mmCIF file of C-alpha atoms in Angstrom:
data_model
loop_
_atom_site.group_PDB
_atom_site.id
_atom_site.type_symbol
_atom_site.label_atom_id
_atom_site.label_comp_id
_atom_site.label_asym_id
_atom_site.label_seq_id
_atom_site.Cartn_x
_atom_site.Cartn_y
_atom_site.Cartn_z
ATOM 1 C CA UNK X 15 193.352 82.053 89.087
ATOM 2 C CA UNK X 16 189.246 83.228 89.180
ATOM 3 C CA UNK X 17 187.223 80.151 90.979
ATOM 4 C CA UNK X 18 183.771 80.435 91.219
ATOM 5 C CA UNK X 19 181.205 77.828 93.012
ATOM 6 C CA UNK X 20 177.922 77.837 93.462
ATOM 7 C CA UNK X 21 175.717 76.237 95.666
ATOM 8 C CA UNK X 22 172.141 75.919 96.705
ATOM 9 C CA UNK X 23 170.446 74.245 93.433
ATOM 10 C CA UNK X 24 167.959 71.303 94.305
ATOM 11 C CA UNK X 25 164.424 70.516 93.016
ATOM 12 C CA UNK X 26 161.335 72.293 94.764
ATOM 13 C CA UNK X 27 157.511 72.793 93.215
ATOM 14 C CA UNK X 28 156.212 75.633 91.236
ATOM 15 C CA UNK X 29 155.782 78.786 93.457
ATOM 16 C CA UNK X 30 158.607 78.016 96.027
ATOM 17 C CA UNK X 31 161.909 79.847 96.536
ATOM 18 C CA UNK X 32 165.584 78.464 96.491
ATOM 19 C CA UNK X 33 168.600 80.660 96.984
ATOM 20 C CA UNK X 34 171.868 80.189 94.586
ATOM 21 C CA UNK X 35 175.216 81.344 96.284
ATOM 22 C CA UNK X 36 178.665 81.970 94.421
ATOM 23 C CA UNK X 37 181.884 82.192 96.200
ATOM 24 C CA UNK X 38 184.694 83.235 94.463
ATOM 25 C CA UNK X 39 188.620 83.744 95.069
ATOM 26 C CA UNK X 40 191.237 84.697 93.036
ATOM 27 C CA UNK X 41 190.930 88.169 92.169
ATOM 28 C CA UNK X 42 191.481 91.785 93.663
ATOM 29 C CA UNK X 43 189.818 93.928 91.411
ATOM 30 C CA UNK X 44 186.715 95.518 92.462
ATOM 31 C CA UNK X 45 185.642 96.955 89.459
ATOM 32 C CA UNK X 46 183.762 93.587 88.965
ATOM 33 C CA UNK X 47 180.542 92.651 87.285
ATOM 34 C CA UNK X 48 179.181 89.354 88.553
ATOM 35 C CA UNK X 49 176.242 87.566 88.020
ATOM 36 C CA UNK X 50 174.087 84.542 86.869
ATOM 37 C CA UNK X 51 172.937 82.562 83.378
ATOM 38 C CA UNK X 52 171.609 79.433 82.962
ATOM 39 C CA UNK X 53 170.864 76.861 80.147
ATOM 40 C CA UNK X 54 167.934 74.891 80.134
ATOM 41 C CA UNK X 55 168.173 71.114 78.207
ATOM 42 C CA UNK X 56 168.132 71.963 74.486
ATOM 43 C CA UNK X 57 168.222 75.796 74.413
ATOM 44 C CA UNK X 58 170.826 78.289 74.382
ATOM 45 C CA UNK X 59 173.252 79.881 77.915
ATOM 46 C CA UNK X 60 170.766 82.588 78.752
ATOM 47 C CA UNK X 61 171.586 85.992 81.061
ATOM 48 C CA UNK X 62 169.726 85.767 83.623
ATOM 49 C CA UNK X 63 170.835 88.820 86.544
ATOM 50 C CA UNK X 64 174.454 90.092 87.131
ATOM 51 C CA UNK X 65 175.976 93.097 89.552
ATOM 52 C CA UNK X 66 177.814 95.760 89.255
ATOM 53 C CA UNK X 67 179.026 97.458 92.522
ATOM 54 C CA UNK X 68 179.304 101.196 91.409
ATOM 55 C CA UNK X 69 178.119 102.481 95.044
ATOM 56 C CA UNK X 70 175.001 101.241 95.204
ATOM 57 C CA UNK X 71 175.799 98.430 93.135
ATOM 58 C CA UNK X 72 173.537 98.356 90.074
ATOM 59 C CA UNK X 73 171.428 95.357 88.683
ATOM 60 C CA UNK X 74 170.314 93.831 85.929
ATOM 61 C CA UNK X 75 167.803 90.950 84.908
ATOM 62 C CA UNK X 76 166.199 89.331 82.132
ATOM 63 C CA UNK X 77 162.540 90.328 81.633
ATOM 64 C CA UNK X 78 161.393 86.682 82.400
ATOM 65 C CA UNK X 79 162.815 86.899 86.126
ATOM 66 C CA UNK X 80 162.061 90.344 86.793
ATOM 67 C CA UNK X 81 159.976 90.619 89.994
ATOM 68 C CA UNK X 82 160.638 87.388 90.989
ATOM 69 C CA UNK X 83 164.473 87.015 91.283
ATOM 70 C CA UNK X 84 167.046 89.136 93.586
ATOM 71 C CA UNK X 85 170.574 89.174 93.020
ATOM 72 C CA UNK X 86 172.738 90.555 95.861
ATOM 73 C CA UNK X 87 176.977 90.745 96.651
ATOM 74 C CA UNK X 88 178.461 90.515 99.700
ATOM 75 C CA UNK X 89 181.600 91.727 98.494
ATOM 76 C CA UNK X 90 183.731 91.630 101.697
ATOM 77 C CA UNK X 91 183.349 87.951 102.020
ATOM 78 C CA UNK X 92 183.211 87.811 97.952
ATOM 79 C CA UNK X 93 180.041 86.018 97.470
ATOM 80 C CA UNK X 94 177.222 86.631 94.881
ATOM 81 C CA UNK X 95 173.674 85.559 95.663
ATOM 82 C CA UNK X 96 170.557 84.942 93.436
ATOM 83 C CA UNK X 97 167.356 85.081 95.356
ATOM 84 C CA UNK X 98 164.805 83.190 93.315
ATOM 85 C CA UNK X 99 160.832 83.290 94.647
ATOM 86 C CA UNK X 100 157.648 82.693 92.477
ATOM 87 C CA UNK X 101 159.512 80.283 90.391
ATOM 88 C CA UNK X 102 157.983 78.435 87.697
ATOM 89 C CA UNK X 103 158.839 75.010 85.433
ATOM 90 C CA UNK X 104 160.513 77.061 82.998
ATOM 91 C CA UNK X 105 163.244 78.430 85.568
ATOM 92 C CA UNK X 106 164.434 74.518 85.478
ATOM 93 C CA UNK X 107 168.122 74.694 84.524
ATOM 94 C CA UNK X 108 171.752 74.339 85.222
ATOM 95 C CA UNK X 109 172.354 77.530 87.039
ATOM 96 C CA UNK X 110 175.873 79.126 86.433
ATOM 97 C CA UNK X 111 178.026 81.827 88.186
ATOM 98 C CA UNK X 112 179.661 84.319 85.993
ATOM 99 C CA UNK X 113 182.438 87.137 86.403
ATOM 100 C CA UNK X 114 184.298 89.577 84.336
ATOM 101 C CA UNK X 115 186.964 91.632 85.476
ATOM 102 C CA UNK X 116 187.336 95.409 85.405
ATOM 103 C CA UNK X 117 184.290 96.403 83.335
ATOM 104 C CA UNK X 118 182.185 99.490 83.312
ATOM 105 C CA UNK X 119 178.982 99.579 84.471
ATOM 106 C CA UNK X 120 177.549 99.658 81.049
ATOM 107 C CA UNK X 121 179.864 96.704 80.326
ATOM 108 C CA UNK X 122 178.447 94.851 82.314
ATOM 109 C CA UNK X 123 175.090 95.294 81.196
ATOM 110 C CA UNK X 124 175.905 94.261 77.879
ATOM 111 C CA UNK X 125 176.897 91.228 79.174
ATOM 112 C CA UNK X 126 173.476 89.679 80.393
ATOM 113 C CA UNK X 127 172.598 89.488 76.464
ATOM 114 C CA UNK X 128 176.455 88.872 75.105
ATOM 115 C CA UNK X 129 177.059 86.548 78.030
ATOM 116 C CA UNK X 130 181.311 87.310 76.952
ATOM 117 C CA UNK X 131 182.108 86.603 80.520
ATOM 118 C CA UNK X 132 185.573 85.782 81.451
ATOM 119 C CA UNK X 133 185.184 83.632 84.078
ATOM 120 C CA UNK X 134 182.849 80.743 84.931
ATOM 121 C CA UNK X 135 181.649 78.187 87.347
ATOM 122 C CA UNK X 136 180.745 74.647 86.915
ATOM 123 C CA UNK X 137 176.919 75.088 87.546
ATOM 124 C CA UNK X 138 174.292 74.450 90.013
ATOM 125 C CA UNK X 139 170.963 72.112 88.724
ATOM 126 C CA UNK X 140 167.547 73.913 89.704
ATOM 127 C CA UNK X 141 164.379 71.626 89.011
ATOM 128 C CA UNK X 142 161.328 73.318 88.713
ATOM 129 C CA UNK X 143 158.145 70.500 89.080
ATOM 130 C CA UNK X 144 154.752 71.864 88.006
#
C-alpha cells in the first residue's frame, strides 16, 4: 500500500519561503514520477512540479512557479521536497503530494496538466498573506 505525507505547510507573508516535504512507503519501483498539485478554495487541483529520476532526475513546473519553486528527491530515504521562495497570495492552497508508479519520463510530464496520478496524500495548507 503507497502512503504519502506531507509536511511543512503553515501561513507566512508575501515574499517568504516555506519548504513542503513528502515521505512515502510502500513501493519498490524506481521508475517513479513524484511530485506536487494544489487546489486553491473554489478552483480546480492544479500541477504544480513533479520528478522524474532518469539519472539526473528531470523536472517539471507550472509556468506560474517557475523561478520561484524547487522540487528535489531524496530517493534513498524516499522523500520528495518542494522548495517554495518568492511566494505570493495566490500560492495559498492545500498543497498535495502525488505519485505514479512505473511511468516514462514523458509520462510523467503529462501528468502535471492530466494530474491522473495514482497515488495521493491528504494535503498540507499553505497561507499566503499579502
Amino acid at each position: 500500500q503507497v502512503q504519502l505525507v506531507e509536511s511543512g505547510g503553515g501561513s507566512v507573508q508575501a515574499g517568504g519561503s516555506l519548504r513542503l516535504s513528502c515521505a512515502a512507503s510502500g513501493y519498490t519501483s524506481r521508475s517513479n514520477c513524484m511530485g506536487w498539485f494544489r487546489q486553491a478554495p473554489g478552483k480546480e487541483r492544479e500541477g504544480v512540479a513533479l520528478a522524474y529520476p532518469d539519472g539526473g532526475s528531470s523536472t517539471y513546473y507550472a509556468e506560474s512557479v517557475k523561478g520561484r519553486f524547487t522540487i528535489s528527491q531524496d530517493n534513498a530515504n524516499n522523500m520528495v521536497y518542494l522548495q517554495m521562495n518568492s511566494l505570493k497570495p495566490e500560492d495559498t492552497a492545500m498543497y498535495y503530494c502525488a505519485a505514479v508508479l512505473g511511468v516514462s519520463a514523458s509520462g510523467c510530464l503529462v501528468r502535471l496538466s492530466n494530474r491522473n496520478m495514482d497515488y495521493w496524500g491528504k494535503g498540507t495548507l499553505v497561507t499566503i498573506s499579502s
